[in-house]
Coordinates of C-alpha atoms and ligand atoms in Angstrom, one line a residue:
X1 CA 34.6 73.3 -5.3
X2 CA 37.4 72.9 -7.8
X3 CA 40.9 74.3 -7.3
X4 CA 41.9 74.9 -10.9
X5 CA 39.1 75.7 -13.3
X6 CA 41.4 76.3 -16.2
X7 CA 43.5 73.3 -16.0
X8 CA 42.8 70.2 -18.2
X9 CA 41.7 67.5 -15.8
X10 CA 39.7 64.4 -15.1
X11 CA 36.9 64.9 -12.5
X12 CA 36.0 62.2 -10.1
X13 CA 32.5 62.2 -8.7
X14 CA 32.6 60.9 -5.2
X15 CA 29.7 58.6 -4.2
X16 CA 31.2 58.0 -0.8
X17 CA 33.6 55.1 -1.3
X18 CA 36.4 54.8 1.2
X19 CA 38.9 54.5 -1.7
X20 CA 37.7 57.4 -3.9
X21 CA 40.9 59.3 -3.2
X22 CA 43.0 56.5 -4.6
X23 CA 41.3 57.0 -8.0
X24 CA 42.5 60.6 -8.0
X25 CA 46.0 59.5 -6.9
X26 CA 46.3 56.8 -9.6
X27 CA 45.4 59.3 -12.2
X28 CA 47.8 61.9 -11.0
X29 CA 50.5 59.2 -10.8
X30 CA 50.0 58.8 -14.6
X31 CA 50.7 62.5 -15.1
X32 CA 47.1 63.7 -15.5
X33 CA 45.6 66.3 -13.1
X34 CA 42.5 65.1 -11.3
X35 CA 40.1 66.4 -8.7
X36 CA 37.4 64.9 -6.6
X37 CA 34.0 66.6 -6.4
X38 CA 30.6 65.7 -4.8
X39 CA 27.6 64.8 -7.0
X40 CA 26.0 68.0 -5.7
X41 CA 29.0 70.0 -7.0
X42 CA 28.6 68.2 -10.4
X43 CA 25.0 69.3 -10.5
X44 CA 26.0 72.9 -10.2
X45 CA 28.8 72.7 -12.8
X46 CA 28.2 74.7 -15.9
X47 CA 31.6 74.9 -17.6
X48 CA 32.9 71.6 -18.9
X49 CA 35.5 73.0 -21.2
X50 CA 38.6 71.5 -19.5
X51 CA 37.0 68.3 -18.3
X52 CA 38.6 65.6 -20.4
X53 CA 37.1 62.6 -18.5
X54 CA 34.6 61.8 -15.8
X55 CA 34.9 58.9 -13.3
X56 CA 32.0 57.9 -11.1
X57 CA 33.3 56.4 -7.9
X58 CA 32.0 53.5 -5.8
X59 CA 30.0 54.1 -2.7
X60 CA 27.9 52.5 0.0
X61 CA 24.5 53.4 -1.5
X62 CA 22.3 51.5 -3.9
X63 CA 20.4 52.3 -7.1
X64 CA 17.7 49.8 -6.1
X65 CA 15.8 52.4 -3.9
X66 CA 13.6 55.1 -5.4
X67 CA 15.8 58.1 -4.3
X68 CA 19.3 57.1 -5.2
X69 CA 22.4 59.3 -5.5
X70 CA 22.7 60.2 -9.2
X71 CA 24.1 62.5 -11.8
X72 CA 22.2 64.8 -14.2
X73 CA 21.3 62.8 -17.3
X74 CA 22.6 65.7 -19.6
X75 CA 26.1 64.8 -18.5
X76 CA 26.0 61.8 -21.0
X77 CA 25.3 64.2 -23.9
X78 CA 28.5 66.2 -23.4
X79 CA 30.6 63.7 -25.2
X80 CA 33.0 63.5 -22.3
X81 CA 34.3 59.9 -21.8
X82 CA 32.9 58.3 -18.6
X83 CA 34.2 55.5 -16.4
X84 CA 31.9 54.1 -13.7
X85 CA 33.5 52.1 -10.9
X86 CA 31.4 49.7 -8.7
X87 CA 28.4 52.0 -7.7
X88 CA 29.4 54.1 -10.7
X89 CA 28.9 51.2 -13.0
X90 CA 25.6 50.3 -11.4
X91 CA 24.5 54.0 -11.8
X92 CA 25.3 54.0 -15.4
X93 CA 23.5 50.7 -16.0
X94 CA 20.4 52.0 -14.1
X95 CA 20.3 55.3 -16.0
X96 CA 20.5 53.5 -19.4
X97 CA 17.8 51.0 -18.6
X98 CA 19.7 48.0 -17.2
X99 CA 18.6 46.0 -14.2
X100 CA 20.4 45.9 -10.8
X101 CA 19.6 43.5 -8.0
X102 CA 21.0 42.9 -4.5
X103 CA 21.6 39.2 -4.5
X104 CA 23.5 36.7 -2.4
X105 CA 24.4 34.9 -5.6
X106 CA 26.0 37.8 -7.4
X107 CA 27.7 39.6 -4.5
X108 CA 31.4 39.5 -4.3
X109 CA 33.9 40.6 -1.6
X110 CA 37.6 40.3 -2.0
X111 CA 39.3 38.7 -4.9
X112 CA 37.7 37.6 -8.2
X113 CA 38.9 36.4 -11.5
X114 CA 37.9 38.1 -14.8
X115 CA 36.8 36.1 -17.7
X116 CA 37.2 37.9 -21.1
X117 CA 34.1 38.1 -23.3
X118 CA 35.0 40.8 -25.8
X119 CA 37.9 43.0 -26.7
X120 CA 37.8 46.7 -25.6
X121 CA 40.0 49.7 -25.6
X122 CA 39.6 49.8 -21.8
X123 CA 41.2 46.4 -21.4
X124 CA 43.9 46.6 -24.0
X125 CA 47.1 45.0 -22.7
X126 CA 45.2 44.1 -19.6
X127 CA 42.9 41.1 -20.0
X128 CA 45.5 39.0 -21.6
X129 CA 47.8 39.3 -18.7
X130 CA 46.0 40.4 -15.6
X131 CA 42.8 38.8 -14.4
X132 CA 42.8 39.1 -10.6
X133 CA 40.6 41.9 -9.4
X134 CA 39.3 43.2 -6.0
X135 CA 35.5 43.4 -5.5
X136 CA 33.3 44.9 -2.8
X137 CA 29.7 44.8 -3.9
X138 CA 26.3 43.4 -2.9
X139 CA 24.3 44.8 -5.8
X140 CA 25.1 43.6 -9.3
X141 CA 23.9 44.5 -12.8
X142 CA 21.9 41.6 -14.0
X143 CA 20.5 43.0 -17.3
X144 CA 22.7 44.8 -19.8
X145 CA 21.6 48.4 -20.5
X146 CA 20.6 49.3 -24.1
X147 CA 23.5 49.9 -26.5
X148 CA 26.0 48.4 -24.1
X149 CA 28.2 45.3 -24.6
X150 CA 29.8 42.9 -22.1
X151 CA 33.6 43.0 -22.0
X152 CA 34.3 40.7 -19.1
X153 CA 32.5 38.6 -16.5
X154 CA 33.4 36.8 -13.3
X155 CA 32.1 33.5 -12.0
X156 CA 29.4 35.2 -9.8
X157 CA 28.6 38.2 -11.9
X158 CA 28.0 38.3 -15.6
X159 CA 28.4 42.0 -16.3
X160 CA 31.7 43.0 -14.7
X161 CA 33.0 45.2 -17.4
X162 CA 30.6 46.9 -19.8
X163 CA 30.9 49.5 -22.5
X164 CA 29.1 51.7 -24.9
X165 CA 31.8 52.7 -27.3
X166 CA 29.7 55.1 -29.3
X167 CA 29.2 57.4 -26.3
X168 CA 32.5 56.4 -24.7
X169 CA 30.8 55.2 -21.5
X170 CA 32.5 52.4 -19.6
X171 CA 31.9 50.6 -16.4
X172 CA 33.8 48.2 -14.2
X173 CA 32.3 46.4 -11.1
X174 CA 35.8 45.9 -9.5
X175 CA 38.1 48.5 -8.0
X176 CA 41.1 49.1 -10.4
X177 CA 42.3 51.8 -7.9
X178 CA 43.3 49.4 -5.1
X179 CA 46.6 47.6 -5.1
X180 CA 44.8 44.2 -4.6
X181 CA 43.6 44.5 -8.2
X182 CA 46.4 43.2 -10.4
X183 CA 47.7 46.0 -12.6
X184 CA 44.6 48.2 -12.2
X185 CA 46.8 51.0 -13.4
X186 CA 46.4 49.7 -17.0
X187 CA 42.7 50.3 -16.9
X188 CA 43.3 53.9 -16.0
X189 CA 46.0 54.3 -18.6
X190 CA 43.7 53.0 -21.3
X191 CA 40.8 55.2 -20.1
X192 CA 43.0 58.3 -20.0
X193 CA 45.2 57.9 -23.1
X194 CA 43.2 55.7 -25.5
X195 CA 39.7 56.8 -24.6
X196 CA 39.9 60.4 -23.2
X197 CA 43.0 61.1 -25.3
X198 CA 44.3 63.4 -22.6
X199 CA 48.0 64.5 -22.5
X200 CA 50.4 63.9 -19.6
X201 CA 50.9 67.4 -18.3
X202 CA 50.8 67.1 -14.5
X203 CA 53.8 67.1 -12.2
X204 CA 53.7 68.4 -8.6
X205 CA 57.2 69.8 -8.8
X206 CA 56.1 72.1 -11.7
X207 CA 53.7 73.8 -9.3
X208 CA 56.3 75.3 -7.0
X209 CA 56.6 78.6 -8.8
X210 CA 52.8 79.1 -9.0
X211 CA 52.4 78.2 -5.3
X212 CA 55.1 80.7 -4.3
X213 CA 53.4 83.4 -6.4
X214 CA 50.0 82.6 -4.8
X215 CA 51.4 82.8 -1.3
X216 CA 53.2 86.2 -2.1
X217 CA 50.0 87.7 -3.5
X218 CA 47.9 86.5 -0.6
X219 CA 50.1 87.4 2.3
X220 CA 51.7 90.6 1.0
X221 CA 53.6 92.3 3.9
X222 CA 51.7 90.4 6.7
X223 CA 53.2 87.8 8.9
X224 CA 52.5 84.1 8.9
X225 CA 52.9 81.8 11.9
X226 CA 53.4 78.1 11.6
X227 CA 53.8 75.2 14.0
X228 CA 56.7 73.2 12.7
X229 CA 56.8 69.6 13.8
X230 CA 59.6 68.3 11.5
X231 CA 57.2 66.0 9.7
X232 CA 57.0 66.1 6.0
X233 CA 53.9 68.2 5.6
X234 CA 54.7 71.1 8.0
X235 CA 58.3 71.1 6.7
X236 CA 57.4 71.4 3.1
X237 CA 54.7 74.0 3.9
X238 CA 57.3 76.0 5.9
X239 CA 60.0 75.8 3.1
X240 CA 57.5 76.9 0.5
X241 CA 56.1 79.8 2.5
X242 CA 59.7 80.8 3.4
X243 CA 60.6 81.0 -0.2
X244 CA 57.7 83.3 -0.8
X245 CA 57.9 85.7 2.2
X246 CA 61.2 85.0 4.0
X247 CA 61.4 86.6 7.4
X248 CA 57.7 87.2 7.6
X249 CA 57.3 83.5 8.3
X250 CA 57.5 82.7 12.0
X251 CA 57.9 79.0 12.8
X252 CA 57.3 77.7 16.3
X253 CA 58.6 74.3 17.4
X254 CA 57.2 73.0 20.7
X255 CA 59.4 70.3 22.2
X256 CA 57.0 68.1 24.1
X257 CA 59.7 65.7 25.2
X258 CA 57.7 63.0 23.4
X259 CA 59.7 63.0 20.1
X260 CA 62.1 60.4 18.9
X261 CA 65.7 60.4 20.3
X262 CA 67.6 63.5 19.1
X263 CA 65.1 64.2 16.5
X264 CA 63.8 67.6 17.6
X265 CA 67.2 69.2 18.1
X266 CA 68.3 67.8 14.8
X267 CA 65.2 69.2 13.0
X268 CA 65.6 72.6 14.7
X269 CA 69.2 72.9 13.6
X270 CA 68.4 72.0 10.0
X271 CA 65.6 74.6 9.7
X272 CA 67.6 77.3 11.6
X273 CA 71.0 76.8 10.2
X274 CA 70.6 75.1 6.8
X275 CA 67.4 76.7 5.6
X276 CA 67.8 79.9 7.7
X277 CA 64.1 79.9 8.8
X278 CA 62.9 82.2 11.5
X279 CA 62.2 79.4 14.0
X280 CA 61.7 79.5 17.7
X281 CA 62.1 76.4 19.9
X282 CA 60.0 76.1 23.0
X283 CA 61.2 73.6 25.5
X284 CA 58.2 72.3 27.3
X285 CA 59.0 68.7 28.2
X286 CA 58.8 69.2 32.0
X287 CA 55.3 70.7 31.6
X288 CA 54.1 67.8 29.5
X289 CA 55.5 65.2 31.8
X290 CA 54.0 66.9 34.9
X291 CA 50.5 67.1 33.3
X292 CA 50.7 63.5 32.1
X293 CA 51.7 62.1 35.5
X294 CA 49.7 59.0 36.4
X295 CA 47.5 59.3 33.3
X296 CA 47.1 56.1 31.5
X297 CA 43.8 56.5 29.7
X298 CA 44.6 56.9 26.0
X299 CA 42.0 59.5 25.2
X300 CA 42.9 61.5 28.3
X301 CA 46.5 61.5 27.2
X302 CA 45.7 62.6 23.7
X303 CA 43.5 65.5 25.0
X304 CA 46.1 66.7 27.5
X305 CA 48.9 66.6 24.9
X306 CA 46.7 68.3 22.2
X307 CA 45.4 71.0 24.6
X308 CA 48.8 71.8 26.1
X309 CA 50.3 72.1 22.6
X310 CA 47.6 74.6 21.6
X311 CA 48.0 76.6 24.8
X312 CA 51.7 77.0 24.3
X313 CA 51.4 77.8 20.7
X314 CA 48.7 80.4 21.4
X315 CA 50.8 82.0 24.1
X316 CA 53.9 82.2 21.9
X317 CA 52.1 83.5 18.9
X318 CA 50.7 86.4 21.0
X319 CA 54.3 87.7 21.3
X320 CA 54.3 88.7 17.7
X321 CA 52.4 91.6 16.2
X322 CA 50.9 91.9 12.8
X323 CA 50.4 88.1 12.4
X324 CA 47.5 87.7 10.0
X325 CA 47.9 84.1 8.8
X326 CA 48.2 80.6 10.3
X327 CA 50.0 78.1 8.0
X328 CA 48.8 74.5 8.1
X329 CA 50.0 71.4 6.2
X330 CA 46.5 70.3 5.3
X331 CA 46.6 67.7 2.4
X332 CA 44.1 66.9 -0.3
X333 CA 42.8 63.7 1.4
X334 CA 41.8 65.9 4.4
X335 CA 39.8 68.1 2.0
X336 CA 38.2 65.2 0.3
X337 CA 37.3 63.5 3.6
X338 CA 35.9 66.6 5.2
X339 CA 33.2 67.0 2.5
X340 CA 31.8 63.5 2.4
X341 CA 29.4 63.0 -0.5
X342 CA 26.7 61.6 1.8
X343 CA 27.3 64.0 4.7
X344 CA 27.8 61.0 7.0
X345 CA 30.7 61.1 9.4
X346 CA 32.6 57.9 10.1
X347 CA 32.5 56.9 13.8
X348 CA 35.3 58.4 15.8
X349 CA 38.0 55.9 16.8
X350 CA 40.6 58.2 18.3
X351 CA 40.8 61.9 18.8
X352 CA 43.7 62.8 16.4
X353 CA 46.0 65.6 17.3
X354 CA 48.4 67.2 14.9
X355 CA 49.9 70.5 14.2
X356 CA 47.4 70.9 11.4
X357 CA 44.5 71.0 13.9
X358 CA 45.5 74.4 15.4
X359 CA 43.2 76.8 17.2
X360 CA 40.3 78.2 15.3
X361 CA 39.7 80.8 18.0
X362 CA 43.0 82.5 17.2
X363 CA 41.1 84.4 14.6
X364 CA 43.8 84.1 12.0
X365 CA 43.3 83.4 8.3
X366 CA 44.4 80.0 7.1
X367 CA 47.1 79.5 4.6
X368 CA 47.2 75.9 3.3
X369 CA 49.6 75.6 0.4
X370 CA 49.5 71.8 0.2
X371 CA 45.8 71.4 0.2
X372 CA 45.6 70.2 -3.4
X373 CA 48.3 67.5 -3.0
X374 CA 48.6 63.9 -1.9
X375 CA 51.4 62.9 0.4
X376 CA 53.6 61.4 -2.3
X377 CA 53.2 64.6 -4.3
X378 CA 54.2 66.7 -1.2
X379 CA 57.4 64.6 -1.1
X380 CA 58.1 65.4 -4.8
X381 CA 57.6 69.1 -4.0
X382 CA 59.9 68.6 -0.9
X383 CA 62.6 67.1 -3.1
X384 CA 62.4 70.0 -5.5
X385 CA 62.6 72.5 -2.6
X386 CA 65.7 70.7 -1.4
X387 CA 64.3 69.2 1.8
X388 CA 66.8 66.8 3.3
X389 CA 66.0 63.1 2.5
X390 CA 65.7 62.1 6.2
X391 CA 62.8 64.5 6.7
X392 CA 61.3 64.2 3.2
X393 CA 61.0 60.4 3.3
X394 CA 60.3 60.1 7.0
X395 CA 57.6 57.7 8.1
X396 CA 54.5 59.4 9.5
X397 CA 54.7 60.3 13.2
X398 CA 51.6 61.0 15.3
X399 CA 51.0 64.5 16.9
X400 CA 51.0 63.1 20.4
X401 CA 54.3 61.4 19.7
X402 CA 55.7 58.7 22.0
X403 CA 52.9 59.6 24.5
X404 CA 50.7 57.2 22.7
X405 CA 53.4 54.6 22.2
X406 CA 54.0 54.2 26.0
X407 CA 51.0 52.2 27.0
X408 CA 50.1 53.1 30.6
X409 CA 51.5 56.1 32.4
X410 CA 54.3 58.2 31.0
X411 CA 57.4 59.0 33.0
X412 CA 60.6 60.6 31.7
X413 CA 62.4 57.3 32.5
X414 CA 60.0 55.3 30.3
X415 CA 60.4 57.8 27.5
X416 CA 64.1 57.4 27.7
X417 CA 63.9 53.6 27.5
X418 CA 61.5 53.8 24.6
X419 CA 63.6 56.4 22.8
X420 CA 66.7 54.2 23.0
X421 CA 64.9 51.1 21.7
X422 CA 63.1 53.0 18.9
X423 CA 66.4 54.6 17.9
X424 CA 68.1 51.2 17.5
X425 CA 65.1 49.8 15.6
X426 CA 64.9 52.6 13.1
X427 CA 68.7 52.8 12.7
X428 CA 68.7 49.0 11.9
X429 CA 65.8 49.4 9.4
X430 CA 67.7 52.1 7.6
X431 CA 71.0 50.1 7.7
X432 CA 69.3 47.0 6.3
X433 CA 67.6 48.9 3.5
X434 CA 64.1 48.0 4.8
X435 CA 63.1 51.5 6.0
X436 CA 61.9 52.7 2.6
X437 CA 59.9 49.5 2.0
X438 CA 57.9 50.1 5.2
X439 CA 55.1 52.7 5.4
X440 CA 55.5 53.2 9.2
X441 CA 57.6 51.5 11.9
X442 CA 58.0 52.2 15.5
X443 CA 58.8 50.8 18.9
X444 CA 56.4 51.0 21.8
X445 CA 56.5 50.1 25.5
X446 CA 53.8 47.8 27.0
X447 CA 52.5 48.4 30.5
X448 CA 53.7 45.1 31.9
X449 CA 56.9 43.7 33.1
X450 CA 58.0 40.1 32.7
X451 CA 60.8 37.9 34.1
X452 CA 64.0 37.3 32.2
X453 CA 67.4 36.0 32.9
X454 CA 70.6 37.9 32.0
X455 CA 73.9 36.6 33.0
X456 CA 73.2 34.6 36.1
X457 CA 70.6 37.0 37.4
X458 CA 66.9 37.2 37.2
X459 CA 65.5 40.4 35.6
X460 CA 62.0 41.9 35.9
X461 CA 61.8 44.4 33.1
X462 CA 59.7 46.1 30.4
X463 CA 58.4 44.5 27.1
X464 CA 59.2 46.4 24.0
X465 CA 56.7 46.0 21.1
X466 CA 57.9 46.5 17.5
X467 CA 55.5 47.5 14.8
X468 CA 56.1 47.8 11.0
X469 CA 53.3 48.1 8.5
X470 CA 52.8 48.5 4.8
X471 CA 50.0 50.8 3.8
X472 CA 48.8 53.1 1.1
X473 CA 47.3 55.9 3.2
X474 CA 47.1 54.7 6.8
X475 CA 43.4 53.8 6.5
X476 CA 44.2 50.1 6.1
X477 CA 47.5 48.4 6.8
X478 CA 49.2 45.0 6.8
X479 CA 52.1 44.0 9.1
X480 CA 55.4 43.9 7.3
X481 CA 57.0 40.5 6.9
X482 CA 60.6 40.8 8.1
X483 CA 63.3 38.5 6.8
X484 CA 64.3 36.1 9.6
X485 CA 67.8 37.4 10.0
X486 CA 66.5 40.9 10.7
X487 CA 64.2 39.6 13.5
X488 CA 66.9 37.5 15.0
X489 CA 69.2 40.5 15.1
X490 CA 66.9 43.3 16.4
X491 CA 65.7 41.6 19.6
X492 CA 69.3 41.0 20.6
X493 CA 70.4 44.5 19.8
X494 CA 67.6 46.1 21.8
X495 CA 68.0 43.9 24.8
X496 CA 71.8 44.2 24.9
X497 CA 71.8 48.0 24.6
X498 CA 68.7 49.2 26.4
X499 CA 68.7 48.9 30.2
X500 CA 65.1 48.3 31.2
X501 CA 64.0 46.0 28.4
X502 CA 64.2 42.2 28.7
X503 CA 61.7 41.1 26.1
X504 CA 60.9 42.2 22.5
X505 CA 57.7 41.2 20.7
X506 CA 56.5 41.9 17.1
X507 CA 53.0 43.0 16.4
X508 CA 51.5 40.9 13.6
X509 CA 48.0 42.4 13.3
X510 CA 46.7 44.2 10.3
X511 CA 44.4 47.3 10.3
X512 CA 41.6 46.5 10.6
X513 CA 41.1 44.9 13.1
X514 CA 43.9 46.8 14.9
X515 CA 44.9 50.4 14.4
X516 CA 48.4 51.3 13.5
X517 CA 49.2 53.0 16.8
X518 CA 48.5 51.2 20.1
X519 CA 46.5 54.0 21.7
Ligands
LIG601 P1 45.8 54.7 13.5 O1 46.5 54.4 14.8 O2 44.6 55.5 13.7 O3 46.8 55.6 12.7 O4 45.6 53.5 12.7 C1 46.7 55.9 11.4 C2 47.8 56.9 11.1 O5 47.6 58.2 11.8 C3 48.7 58.5 12.6 N1 48.1 59.0 13.8 C4 48.1 60.3 14.1 N2 48.7 61.4 13.4 N3 47.9 62.9 15.1 C5 48.6 62.6 13.9 O6 49.1 63.6 13.3 C6 47.4 61.9 15.8 O7 46.8 62.1 16.9 C7 47.5 60.6 15.3 N4 47.1 59.4 15.8 C8 47.5 58.4 14.8 C9 49.4 57.1 12.9 O8 50.7 57.3 13.3 C10 49.2 56.5 11.5 O9 50.2 57.0 10.6

């Protein structure tokens, strides 16, 4: 399914790579609208009028088996420029008579260095400066397909960039969409502007008017209900819907008691007073704490919090008549991931809870105004809607909140201790100008106590763990390298100001093997 049939765009055919969505993001970052579709959807496509370029993504499958995932051969006759990435390159090579082999000698994982063989429009202003690329392939093209030429090789693999300029078909074995590839953006720039000759027309902020009109036309005089968490997605969705239907939007904020210090009240006030939204605050922390008493299993905690949230939300929403729609802050990556090209589901690591996963049995129609946008695009929309910076650029925060950052059982006292430590940590990050360089940062409490000495007395108190990661989309992450003076400072500040903590540790694991949250 495509969102905008009449908009000029680049279509990305998803062969199941974990990073397909990054291709779409990179292209949109360059001011060109792009959408991701499955190979099946491409098969059914009949109107190619507004398709200015096609990109075949990478993927886990292989073209060395008899039934491989493919594209209709007629696609190559439509004179639409094509770029194949990883599996996409191998598919092109296969369909044009090249040879592909799985081989220990040619496989490459991680970094590789490009060696220039020929000039090409695709590598203009690229190969002379940037040669470090990121690889993830077992199969490799070992015989050039007919009418193709080699643009670059690596030590292990001879055919790393290939092209057929007559038909405007290009292929790269590496992943220009990931940040580990040096200046991969230039490859996309060249493909879009030199090869597809497409114009820069896309900007998320310019979509505001259209989105508001669409909401108005869809909702008419009915009511929309929305769970507002104060995170970026639900906040932008609420502001947008409010602009369209005003008082017919009912926002419900459930205070679980598991939010950051002062945050919930602060957010409530902003939406009520500054934006004048119709918002109701439900104070439910006692209920949450009582149901979570003595529960330390992470999955149990997540289920209790998620189910309680839904129950409260359902109960509240029944108090309003004429509600026909439920608003959710679903984003484009959720849509891409929910229609996997292979139909396979990745194994479940944690049961996620967020306000976006609200009850299906409520029998309400969904309204998802952000479903065509990436998170950074939502922030651009947020800015144009006047969303305050401290909400618009806030780090992601999990639905179960501090509940999954207190390892072991949750008590109101442990929540208080953690809120204080986390407050100091985040405040110091903002003060030192580091907050915006970090994708997500938080403090957590570990379930053990250790001995310390303060003044002349022995203490036996909690350990506070600090986490800060850089990431692109939360799927993978690296720990953030703090300057030494920040580290020296923060441990002191937390211990001196928070009674109940006598040791601070910093988490230096990446994801994988760890996850970002502790539970
Ligand atoms: P993990 O811990 O899985 O986290 O590496 C990846 C990202 O997801 C966030 N997260 C959640 N977000 N509901 C949410 O809305 C959840 O239940 C949940 N669990 C984790 C986490 O904060 C990180 O940004």
